[in-house]
mmCIF file of C-alpha atoms and ligand atoms in Angstrom:
data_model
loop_
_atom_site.group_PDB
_atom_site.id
_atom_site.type_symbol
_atom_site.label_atom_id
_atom_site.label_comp_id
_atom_site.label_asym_id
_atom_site.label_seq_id
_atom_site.Cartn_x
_atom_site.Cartn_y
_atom_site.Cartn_z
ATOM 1 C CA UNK A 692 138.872 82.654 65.610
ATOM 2 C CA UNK A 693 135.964 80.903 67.068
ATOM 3 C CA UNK A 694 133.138 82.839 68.945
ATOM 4 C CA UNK A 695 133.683 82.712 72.610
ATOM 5 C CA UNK A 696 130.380 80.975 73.611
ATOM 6 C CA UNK A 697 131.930 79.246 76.761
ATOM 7 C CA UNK A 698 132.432 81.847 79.656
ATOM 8 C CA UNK A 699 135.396 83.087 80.795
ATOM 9 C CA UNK A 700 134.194 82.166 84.728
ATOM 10 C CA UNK A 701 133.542 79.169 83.615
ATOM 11 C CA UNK A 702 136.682 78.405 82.053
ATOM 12 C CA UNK A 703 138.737 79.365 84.839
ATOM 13 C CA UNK A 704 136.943 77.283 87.452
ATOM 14 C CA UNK A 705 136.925 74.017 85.230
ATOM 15 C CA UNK A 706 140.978 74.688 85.103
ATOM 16 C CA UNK A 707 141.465 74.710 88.928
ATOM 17 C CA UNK A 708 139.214 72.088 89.595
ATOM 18 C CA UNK A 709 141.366 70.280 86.738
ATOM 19 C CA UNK A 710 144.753 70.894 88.461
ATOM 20 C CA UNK A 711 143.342 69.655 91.592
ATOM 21 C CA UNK A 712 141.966 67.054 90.980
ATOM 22 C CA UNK A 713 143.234 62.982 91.299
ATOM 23 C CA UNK A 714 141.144 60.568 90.077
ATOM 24 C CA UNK A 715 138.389 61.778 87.528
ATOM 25 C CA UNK A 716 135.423 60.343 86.190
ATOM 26 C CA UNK A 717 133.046 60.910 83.239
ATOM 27 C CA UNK A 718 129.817 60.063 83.103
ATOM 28 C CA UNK A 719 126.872 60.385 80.634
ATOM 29 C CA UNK A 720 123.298 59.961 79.618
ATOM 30 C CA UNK A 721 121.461 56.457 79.640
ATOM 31 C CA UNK A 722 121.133 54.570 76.073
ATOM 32 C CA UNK A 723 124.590 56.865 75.038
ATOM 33 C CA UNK A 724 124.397 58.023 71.789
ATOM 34 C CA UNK A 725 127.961 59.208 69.223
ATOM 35 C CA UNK A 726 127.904 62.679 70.764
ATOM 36 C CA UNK A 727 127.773 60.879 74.561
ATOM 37 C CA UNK A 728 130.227 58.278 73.419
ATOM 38 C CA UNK A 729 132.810 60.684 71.810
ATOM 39 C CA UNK A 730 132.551 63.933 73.811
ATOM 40 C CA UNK A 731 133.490 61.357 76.681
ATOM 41 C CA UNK A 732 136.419 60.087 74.978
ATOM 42 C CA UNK A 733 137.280 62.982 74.125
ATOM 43 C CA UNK A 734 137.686 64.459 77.276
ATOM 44 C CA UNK A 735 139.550 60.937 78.973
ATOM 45 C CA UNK A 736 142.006 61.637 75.662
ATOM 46 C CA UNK A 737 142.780 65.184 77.120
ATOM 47 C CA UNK A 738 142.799 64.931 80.297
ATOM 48 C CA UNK A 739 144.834 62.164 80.047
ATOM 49 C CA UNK A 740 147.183 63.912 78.245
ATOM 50 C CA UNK A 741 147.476 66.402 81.288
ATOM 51 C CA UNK A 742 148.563 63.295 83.554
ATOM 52 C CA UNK A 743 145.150 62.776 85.304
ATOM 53 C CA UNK A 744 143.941 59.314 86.049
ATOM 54 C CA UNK A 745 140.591 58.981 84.155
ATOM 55 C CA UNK A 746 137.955 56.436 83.832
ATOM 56 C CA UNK A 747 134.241 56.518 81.778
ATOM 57 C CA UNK A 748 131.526 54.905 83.438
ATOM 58 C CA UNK A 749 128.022 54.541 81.404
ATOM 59 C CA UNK A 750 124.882 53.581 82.482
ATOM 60 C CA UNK A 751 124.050 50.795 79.746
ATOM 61 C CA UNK A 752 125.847 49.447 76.582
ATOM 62 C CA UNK A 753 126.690 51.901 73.274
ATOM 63 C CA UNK A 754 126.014 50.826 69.938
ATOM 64 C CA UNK A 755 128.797 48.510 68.396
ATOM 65 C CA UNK A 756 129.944 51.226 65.259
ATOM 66 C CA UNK A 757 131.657 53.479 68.044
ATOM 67 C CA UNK A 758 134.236 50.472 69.260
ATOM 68 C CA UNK A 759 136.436 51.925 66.656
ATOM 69 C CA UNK A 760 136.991 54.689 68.504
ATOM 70 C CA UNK A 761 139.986 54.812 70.276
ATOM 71 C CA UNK A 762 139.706 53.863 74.707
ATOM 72 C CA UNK A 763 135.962 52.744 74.065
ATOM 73 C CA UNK A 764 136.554 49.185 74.620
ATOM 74 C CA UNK A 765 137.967 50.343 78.408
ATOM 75 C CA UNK A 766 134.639 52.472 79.144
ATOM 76 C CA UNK A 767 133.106 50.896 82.187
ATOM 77 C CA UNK A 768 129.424 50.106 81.564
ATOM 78 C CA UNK A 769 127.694 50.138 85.060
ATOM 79 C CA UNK A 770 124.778 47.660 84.355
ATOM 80 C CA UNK A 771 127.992 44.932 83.727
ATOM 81 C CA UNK A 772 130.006 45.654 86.452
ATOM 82 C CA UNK A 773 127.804 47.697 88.585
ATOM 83 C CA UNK A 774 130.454 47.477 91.511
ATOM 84 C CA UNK A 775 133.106 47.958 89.953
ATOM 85 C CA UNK A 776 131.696 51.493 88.798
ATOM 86 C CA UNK A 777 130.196 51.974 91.593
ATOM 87 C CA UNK A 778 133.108 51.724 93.528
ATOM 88 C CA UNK A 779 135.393 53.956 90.953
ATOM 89 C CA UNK A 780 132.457 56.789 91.310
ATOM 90 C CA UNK A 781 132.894 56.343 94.880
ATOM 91 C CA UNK A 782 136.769 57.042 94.621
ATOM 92 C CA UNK A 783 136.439 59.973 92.434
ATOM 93 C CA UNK A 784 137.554 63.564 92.910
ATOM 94 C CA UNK A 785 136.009 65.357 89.673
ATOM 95 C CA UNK A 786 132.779 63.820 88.298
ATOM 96 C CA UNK A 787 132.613 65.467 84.834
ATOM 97 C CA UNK A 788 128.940 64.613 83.505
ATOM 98 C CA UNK A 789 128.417 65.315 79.563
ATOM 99 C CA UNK A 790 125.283 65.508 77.235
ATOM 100 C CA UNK A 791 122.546 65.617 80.170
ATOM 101 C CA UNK A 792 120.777 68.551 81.654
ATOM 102 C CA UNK A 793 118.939 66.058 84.034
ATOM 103 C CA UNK A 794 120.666 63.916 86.911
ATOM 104 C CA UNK A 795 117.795 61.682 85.840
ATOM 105 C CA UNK A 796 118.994 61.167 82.275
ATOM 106 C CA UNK A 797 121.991 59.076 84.006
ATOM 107 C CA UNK A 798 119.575 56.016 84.930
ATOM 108 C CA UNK A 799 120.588 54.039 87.176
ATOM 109 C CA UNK A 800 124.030 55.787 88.032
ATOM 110 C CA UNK A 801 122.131 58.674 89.143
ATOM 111 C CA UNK A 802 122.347 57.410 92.798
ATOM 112 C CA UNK A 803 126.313 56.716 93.145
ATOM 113 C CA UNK A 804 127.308 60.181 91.099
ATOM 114 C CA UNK A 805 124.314 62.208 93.189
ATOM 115 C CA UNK A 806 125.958 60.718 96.775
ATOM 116 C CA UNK A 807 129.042 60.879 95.983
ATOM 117 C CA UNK A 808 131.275 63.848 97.639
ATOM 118 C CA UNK A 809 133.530 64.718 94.350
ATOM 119 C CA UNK A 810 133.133 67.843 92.595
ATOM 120 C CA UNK A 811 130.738 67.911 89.666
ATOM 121 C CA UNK A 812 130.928 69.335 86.607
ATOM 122 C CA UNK A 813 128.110 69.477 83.860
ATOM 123 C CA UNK A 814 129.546 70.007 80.110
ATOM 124 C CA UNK A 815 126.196 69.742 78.131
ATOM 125 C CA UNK A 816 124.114 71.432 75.411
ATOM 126 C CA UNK A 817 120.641 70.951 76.158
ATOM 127 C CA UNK A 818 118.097 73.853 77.425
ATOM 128 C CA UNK A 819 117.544 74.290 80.766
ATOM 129 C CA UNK A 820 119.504 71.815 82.838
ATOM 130 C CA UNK A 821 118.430 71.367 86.592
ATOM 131 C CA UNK A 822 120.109 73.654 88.660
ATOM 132 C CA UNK A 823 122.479 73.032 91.641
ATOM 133 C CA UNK A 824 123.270 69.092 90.601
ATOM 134 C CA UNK A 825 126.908 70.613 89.813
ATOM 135 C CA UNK A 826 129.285 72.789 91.360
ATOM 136 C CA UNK A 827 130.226 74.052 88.150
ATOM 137 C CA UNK A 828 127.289 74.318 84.766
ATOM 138 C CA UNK A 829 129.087 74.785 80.809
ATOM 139 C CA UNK A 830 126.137 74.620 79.568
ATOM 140 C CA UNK A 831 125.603 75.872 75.527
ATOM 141 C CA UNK A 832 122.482 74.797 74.218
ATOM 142 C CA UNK A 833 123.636 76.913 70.830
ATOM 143 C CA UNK A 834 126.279 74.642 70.364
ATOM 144 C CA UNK A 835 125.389 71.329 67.925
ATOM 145 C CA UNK A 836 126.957 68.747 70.419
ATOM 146 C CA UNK A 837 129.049 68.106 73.611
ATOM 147 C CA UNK A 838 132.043 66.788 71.425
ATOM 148 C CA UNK A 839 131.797 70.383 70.154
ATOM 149 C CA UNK A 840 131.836 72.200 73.766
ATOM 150 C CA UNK A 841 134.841 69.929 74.599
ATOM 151 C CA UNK A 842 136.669 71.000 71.764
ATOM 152 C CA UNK A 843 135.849 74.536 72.369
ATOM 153 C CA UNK A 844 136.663 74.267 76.134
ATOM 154 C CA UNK A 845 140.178 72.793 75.250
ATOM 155 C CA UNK A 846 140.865 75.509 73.009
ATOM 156 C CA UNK A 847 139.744 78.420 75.628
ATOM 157 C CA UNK A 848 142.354 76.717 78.135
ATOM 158 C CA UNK A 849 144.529 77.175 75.333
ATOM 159 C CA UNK A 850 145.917 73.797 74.851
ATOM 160 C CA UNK A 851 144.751 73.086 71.289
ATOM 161 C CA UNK A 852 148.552 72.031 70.752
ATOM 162 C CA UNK A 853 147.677 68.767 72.465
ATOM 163 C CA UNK A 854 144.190 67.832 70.576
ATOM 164 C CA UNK A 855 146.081 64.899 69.023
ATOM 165 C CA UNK A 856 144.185 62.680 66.092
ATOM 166 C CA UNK A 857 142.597 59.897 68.136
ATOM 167 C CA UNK A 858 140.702 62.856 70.107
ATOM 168 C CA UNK A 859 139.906 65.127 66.940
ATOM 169 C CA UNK A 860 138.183 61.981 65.192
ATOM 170 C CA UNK A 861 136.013 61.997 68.699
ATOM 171 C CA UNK A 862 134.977 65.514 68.573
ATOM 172 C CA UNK A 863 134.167 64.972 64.657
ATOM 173 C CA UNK A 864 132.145 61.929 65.318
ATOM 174 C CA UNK A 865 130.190 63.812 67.993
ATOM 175 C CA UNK A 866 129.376 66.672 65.724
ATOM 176 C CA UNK A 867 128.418 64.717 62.913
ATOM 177 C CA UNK A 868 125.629 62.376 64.619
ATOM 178 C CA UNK A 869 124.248 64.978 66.484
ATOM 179 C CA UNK A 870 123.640 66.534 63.341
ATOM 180 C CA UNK A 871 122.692 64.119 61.159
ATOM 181 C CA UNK A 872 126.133 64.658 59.270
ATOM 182 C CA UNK A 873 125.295 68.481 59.410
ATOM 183 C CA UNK A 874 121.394 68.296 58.352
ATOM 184 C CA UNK A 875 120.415 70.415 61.067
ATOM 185 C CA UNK A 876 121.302 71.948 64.332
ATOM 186 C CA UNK A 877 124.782 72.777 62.194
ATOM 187 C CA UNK A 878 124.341 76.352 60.712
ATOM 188 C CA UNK A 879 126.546 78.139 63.107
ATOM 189 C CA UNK A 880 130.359 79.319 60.830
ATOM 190 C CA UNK A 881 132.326 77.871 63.410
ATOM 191 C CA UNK A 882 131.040 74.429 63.520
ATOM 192 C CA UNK A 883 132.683 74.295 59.467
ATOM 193 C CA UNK A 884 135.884 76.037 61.342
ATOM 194 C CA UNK A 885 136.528 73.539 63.826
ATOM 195 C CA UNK A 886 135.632 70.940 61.102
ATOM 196 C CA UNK A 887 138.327 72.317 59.323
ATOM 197 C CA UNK A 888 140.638 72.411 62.127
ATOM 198 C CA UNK A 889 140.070 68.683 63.110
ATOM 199 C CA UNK A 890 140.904 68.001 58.988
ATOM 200 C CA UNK A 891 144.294 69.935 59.804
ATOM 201 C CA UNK A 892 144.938 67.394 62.495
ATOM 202 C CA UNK A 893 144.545 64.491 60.172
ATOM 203 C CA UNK A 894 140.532 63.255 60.645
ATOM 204 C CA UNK A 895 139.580 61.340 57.450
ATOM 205 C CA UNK A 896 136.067 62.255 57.600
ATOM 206 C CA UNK A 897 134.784 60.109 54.938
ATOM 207 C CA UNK A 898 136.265 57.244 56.890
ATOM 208 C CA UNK A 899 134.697 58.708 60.111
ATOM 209 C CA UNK A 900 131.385 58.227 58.242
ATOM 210 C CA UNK A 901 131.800 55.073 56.941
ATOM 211 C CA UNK A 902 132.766 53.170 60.143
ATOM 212 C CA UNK A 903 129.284 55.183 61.409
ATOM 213 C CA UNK A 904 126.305 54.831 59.304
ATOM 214 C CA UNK A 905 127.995 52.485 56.990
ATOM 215 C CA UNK A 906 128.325 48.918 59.213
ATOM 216 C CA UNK A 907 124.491 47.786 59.571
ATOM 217 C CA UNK A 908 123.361 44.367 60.279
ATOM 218 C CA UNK A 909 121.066 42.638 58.080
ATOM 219 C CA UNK A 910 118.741 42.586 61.112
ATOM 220 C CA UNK A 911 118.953 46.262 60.909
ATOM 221 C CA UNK A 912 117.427 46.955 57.448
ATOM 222 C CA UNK A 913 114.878 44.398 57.718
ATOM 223 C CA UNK A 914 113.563 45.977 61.001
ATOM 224 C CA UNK A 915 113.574 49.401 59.130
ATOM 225 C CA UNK A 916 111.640 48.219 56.282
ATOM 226 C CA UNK A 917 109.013 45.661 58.727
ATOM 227 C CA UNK A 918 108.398 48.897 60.676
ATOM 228 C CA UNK A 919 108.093 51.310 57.489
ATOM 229 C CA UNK A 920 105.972 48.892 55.444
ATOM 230 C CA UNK A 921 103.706 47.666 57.981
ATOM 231 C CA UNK A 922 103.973 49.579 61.135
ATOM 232 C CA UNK A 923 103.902 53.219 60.512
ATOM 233 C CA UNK A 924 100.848 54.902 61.391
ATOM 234 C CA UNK A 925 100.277 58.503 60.117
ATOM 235 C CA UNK A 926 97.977 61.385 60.990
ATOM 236 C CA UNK A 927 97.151 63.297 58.036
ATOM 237 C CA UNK A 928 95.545 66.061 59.477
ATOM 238 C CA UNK A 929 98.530 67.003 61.864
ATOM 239 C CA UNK A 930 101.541 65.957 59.272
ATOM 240 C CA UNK A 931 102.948 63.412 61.970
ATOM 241 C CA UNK A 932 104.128 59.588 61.832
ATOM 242 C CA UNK A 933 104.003 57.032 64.366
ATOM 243 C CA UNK A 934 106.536 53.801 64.479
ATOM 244 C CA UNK A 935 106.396 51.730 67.053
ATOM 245 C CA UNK A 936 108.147 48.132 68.339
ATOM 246 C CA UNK A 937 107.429 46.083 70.718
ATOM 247 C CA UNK A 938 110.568 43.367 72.458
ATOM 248 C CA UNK A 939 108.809 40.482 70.831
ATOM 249 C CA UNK A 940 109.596 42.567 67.609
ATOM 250 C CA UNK A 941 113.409 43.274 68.974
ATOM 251 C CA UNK A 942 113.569 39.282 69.476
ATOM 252 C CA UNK A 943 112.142 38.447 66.241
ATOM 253 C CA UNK A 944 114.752 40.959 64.150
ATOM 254 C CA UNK A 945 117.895 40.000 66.314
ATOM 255 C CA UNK A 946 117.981 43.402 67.916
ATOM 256 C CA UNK A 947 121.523 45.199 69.087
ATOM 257 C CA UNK A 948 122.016 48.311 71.090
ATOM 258 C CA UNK A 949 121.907 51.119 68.472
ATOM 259 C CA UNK A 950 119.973 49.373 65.460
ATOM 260 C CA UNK A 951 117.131 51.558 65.927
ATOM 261 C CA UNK A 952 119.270 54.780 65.924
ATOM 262 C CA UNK A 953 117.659 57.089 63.372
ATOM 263 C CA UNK A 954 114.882 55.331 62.991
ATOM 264 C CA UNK A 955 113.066 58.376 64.263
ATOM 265 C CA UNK A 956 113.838 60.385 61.571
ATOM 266 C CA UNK A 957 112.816 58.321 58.524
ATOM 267 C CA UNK A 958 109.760 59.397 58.866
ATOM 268 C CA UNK A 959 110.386 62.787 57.997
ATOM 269 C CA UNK A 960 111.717 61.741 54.939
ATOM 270 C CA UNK A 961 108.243 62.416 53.371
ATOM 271 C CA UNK A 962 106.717 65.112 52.045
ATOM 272 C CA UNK A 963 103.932 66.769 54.033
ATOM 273 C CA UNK A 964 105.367 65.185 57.290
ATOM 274 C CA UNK A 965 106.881 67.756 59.865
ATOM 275 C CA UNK A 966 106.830 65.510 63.079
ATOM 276 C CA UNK A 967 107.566 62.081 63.669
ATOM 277 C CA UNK A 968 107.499 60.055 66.918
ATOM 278 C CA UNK A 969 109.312 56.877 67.776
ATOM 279 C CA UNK A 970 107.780 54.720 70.838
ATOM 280 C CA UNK A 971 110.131 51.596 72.215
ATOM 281 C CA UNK A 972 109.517 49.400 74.169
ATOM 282 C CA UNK A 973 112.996 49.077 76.645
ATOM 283 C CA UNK A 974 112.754 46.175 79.477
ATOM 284 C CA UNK A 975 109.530 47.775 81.305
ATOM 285 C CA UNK A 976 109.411 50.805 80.218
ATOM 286 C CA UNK A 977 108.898 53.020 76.446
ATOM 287 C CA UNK A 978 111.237 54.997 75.302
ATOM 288 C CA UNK A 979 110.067 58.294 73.619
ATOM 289 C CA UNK A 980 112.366 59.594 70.855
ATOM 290 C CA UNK A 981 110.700 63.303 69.029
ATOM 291 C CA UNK A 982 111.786 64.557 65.751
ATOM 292 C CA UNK A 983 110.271 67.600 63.658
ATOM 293 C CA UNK A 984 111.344 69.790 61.048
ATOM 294 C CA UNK A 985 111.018 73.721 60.889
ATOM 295 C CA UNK A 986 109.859 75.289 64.505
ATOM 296 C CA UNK A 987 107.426 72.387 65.627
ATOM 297 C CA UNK A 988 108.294 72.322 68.802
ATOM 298 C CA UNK A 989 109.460 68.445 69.699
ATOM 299 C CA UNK A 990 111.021 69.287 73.299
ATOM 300 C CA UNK A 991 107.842 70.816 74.684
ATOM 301 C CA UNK A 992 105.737 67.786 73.167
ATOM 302 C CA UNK A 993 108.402 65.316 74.627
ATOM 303 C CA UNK A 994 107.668 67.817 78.301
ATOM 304 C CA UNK A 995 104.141 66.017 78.334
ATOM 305 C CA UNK A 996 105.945 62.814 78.842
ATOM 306 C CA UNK A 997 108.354 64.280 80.921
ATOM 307 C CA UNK A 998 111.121 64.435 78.784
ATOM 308 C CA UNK A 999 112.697 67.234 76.310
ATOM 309 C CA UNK A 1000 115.136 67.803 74.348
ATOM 310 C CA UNK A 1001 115.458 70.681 71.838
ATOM 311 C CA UNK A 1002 113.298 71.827 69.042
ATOM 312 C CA UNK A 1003 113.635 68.994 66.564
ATOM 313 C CA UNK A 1004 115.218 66.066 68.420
ATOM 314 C CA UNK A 1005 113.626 65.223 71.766
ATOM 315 C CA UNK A 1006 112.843 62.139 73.877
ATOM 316 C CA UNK A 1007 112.234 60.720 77.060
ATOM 317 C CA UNK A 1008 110.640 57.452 78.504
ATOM 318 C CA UNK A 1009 107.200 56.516 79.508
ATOM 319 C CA UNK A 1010 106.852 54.584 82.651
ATOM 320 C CA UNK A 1011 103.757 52.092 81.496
ATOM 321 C CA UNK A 1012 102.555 50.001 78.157
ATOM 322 C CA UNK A 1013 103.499 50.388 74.797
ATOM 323 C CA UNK A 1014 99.442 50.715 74.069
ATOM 324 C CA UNK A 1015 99.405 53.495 77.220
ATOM 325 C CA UNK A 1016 101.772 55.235 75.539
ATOM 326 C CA UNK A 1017 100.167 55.261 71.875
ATOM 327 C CA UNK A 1018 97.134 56.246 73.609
ATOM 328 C CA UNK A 1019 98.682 59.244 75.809
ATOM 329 C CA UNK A 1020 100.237 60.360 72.629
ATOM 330 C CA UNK A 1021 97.260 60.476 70.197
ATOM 331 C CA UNK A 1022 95.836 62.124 73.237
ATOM 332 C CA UNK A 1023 98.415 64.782 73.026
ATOM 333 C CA UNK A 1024 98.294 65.253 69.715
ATOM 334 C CA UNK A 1025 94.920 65.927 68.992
ATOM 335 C CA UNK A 1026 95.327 68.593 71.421
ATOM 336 C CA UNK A 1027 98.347 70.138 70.112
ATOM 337 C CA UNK A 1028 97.750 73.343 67.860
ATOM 338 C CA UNK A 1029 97.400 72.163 64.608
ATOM 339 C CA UNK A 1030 99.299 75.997 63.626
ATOM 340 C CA UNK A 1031 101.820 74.895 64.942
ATOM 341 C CA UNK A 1032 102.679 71.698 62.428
ATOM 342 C CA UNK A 1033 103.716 74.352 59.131
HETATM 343 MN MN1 MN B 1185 124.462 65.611 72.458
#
């Protein structure tokens, strides 16, 4: 028996605006990540099983090692076709948007799914989302990953009967990279319980893993050991690590969407290091990606770039240079309280 995190209000209104609704559509956060991939999957999976007409529209591309999962080659990706999904978020009754607390985080289809007249609802796990963008707000920010919540709100509807395989391997693939295959963010029972319910519908999670962090380019490993070997930049004094890379950099190493994921965290791979930063550059802008270990507080460090997060995984982007950005956050850092990197 699973602890009821979701509400019971909140369970009840998602069902009626379920049953009522024709055409749905799921959206998610900008540069989607496994949790945003599968927890929209998913969700199409179910509530296609309950007869509703679904599509997933995303901002930008997903990285190539989630096209195994089942529906992802028929996810709309609004910087492709941006009529096309502009015109399907237009038609929409039921806008479901998963793993953002920020109508910002959705880029550039913040516009159509802000305008449009369907009902909203947010399904999301990260603190404090902005209030009054949906009708109706699930969110858990105790709870490891959206997949998670999904599987969780299926089960407090009480149709767990019709979580069928190609969904469970979506909820499992959610949970495990928002984890770092259970590293952190993962010590709650039930996350193990629904791990072992998901095995009982016939996930091969070794399989799961393998198609994940298993499938890099050669591209891929040279960038990680170029940026390691001669870009990392590390601050002694406040146990942090810097990696930066630049387009020219993206050019020279062949770069795909999703080659840099967990890049952030190598860093932290060495002792006496308790907060790493990752600074991108991404068409005209940076992209910010946090990570810390123990209670350094990565969310409130991303808030001085406008972004957030939680504790020990954050991010955001910097509007400005890659050399602005380095400076604003060497700026930021020799201001932080050096307490508070233990
Ligand atoms: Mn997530």
């Amino acid at each position: 028996m699973l602890e009821q995190i979701i509400q019971a209000k909140n369970v009840r209104e998602i069902t009626k605006y379920i049953n009522r609704a024709e055409r749905c559509v799921i959206v998610a956060h900008t540069s989607p990540d496994g949790d945003a991939v599968a927890s929209s999957l998913a969700l199409k999976h179910f509530l296609t099983e309950l007869g509703k007409a679904v599509t997933i529209v995303l901002p930008d591309d997903f990285p190539h090692y989630y096209r195994w999962l089942q529906g992802s080659t028929d996810i709309l990706i609004h910087k492709k076709y941006p009529a096309e999904a502009e015109q399907i978020i237009g038609e929409a009754s039921l806008i479901f948007c998963l793993d953002l607390n920020d109508p910002r985080r959705l880029g550039s289809l913040a516009g159509p799914v802000v305008s449009s007249s369907a009902v909203r609802v947010l399904i999301d796990h990260h603190l404090d989302p902005v209030p009054d963008f949906c009708r109706c707000v699930i969110s858990c920010p105790a709870i490891c990953s959206t997949s998670e919540m999904v599987f969780r709100l299926i089960c407090r509807m009480g149709m767990y009967e019709i979580i069928n395989l190609p969904m469970a391997e979506c909820i499992y693939t959610g949970m495990m990279t928002d984890t770092g295959v259970f590293a952190y963010n993962s010590s709650h029972p039930d996350v193990y319980t629904i791990i072992g319910e998901l095995i009982k519908k016939g996930i091969d999670k070794d399989k799961i893993y393998r198609s994940v962090y298993q499938v890099s380019s050669e591209g891929r490993l040279r960038l990680m050991g170029y940026l390691l070997y001669e870009k990392m930049k590390i601050y002694p004094k406040r146990q942090t690590a810097l990696l930066t890379l630049t387009n020219e950099e993206k050019i020279r190493f062949g770069h795909q969407p999703g080659d840099t994921e967990g890049f952030a965290n190598l860093p932290l791979e060495m002792d006496g290091i308790s907060f790493s930063a990752f600074l991108k550059e991404e068409g005209e802008c940076i992209r910010l990606s946090f990570r810390s270990v123990g209670d350094f507080p990565a969310n409130l460090f991303a808030a001085r770039f406008g972004g957030g997060g939680h504790r020990n995984a954050a991010g955001g982007t910097f509007e400005g240079t890659l050399p602005e950005a380095i400076k604003l956050f060497e700026e930021v850092l020799s201001v932080t309280n050096p307490s508070l990197f233990v």
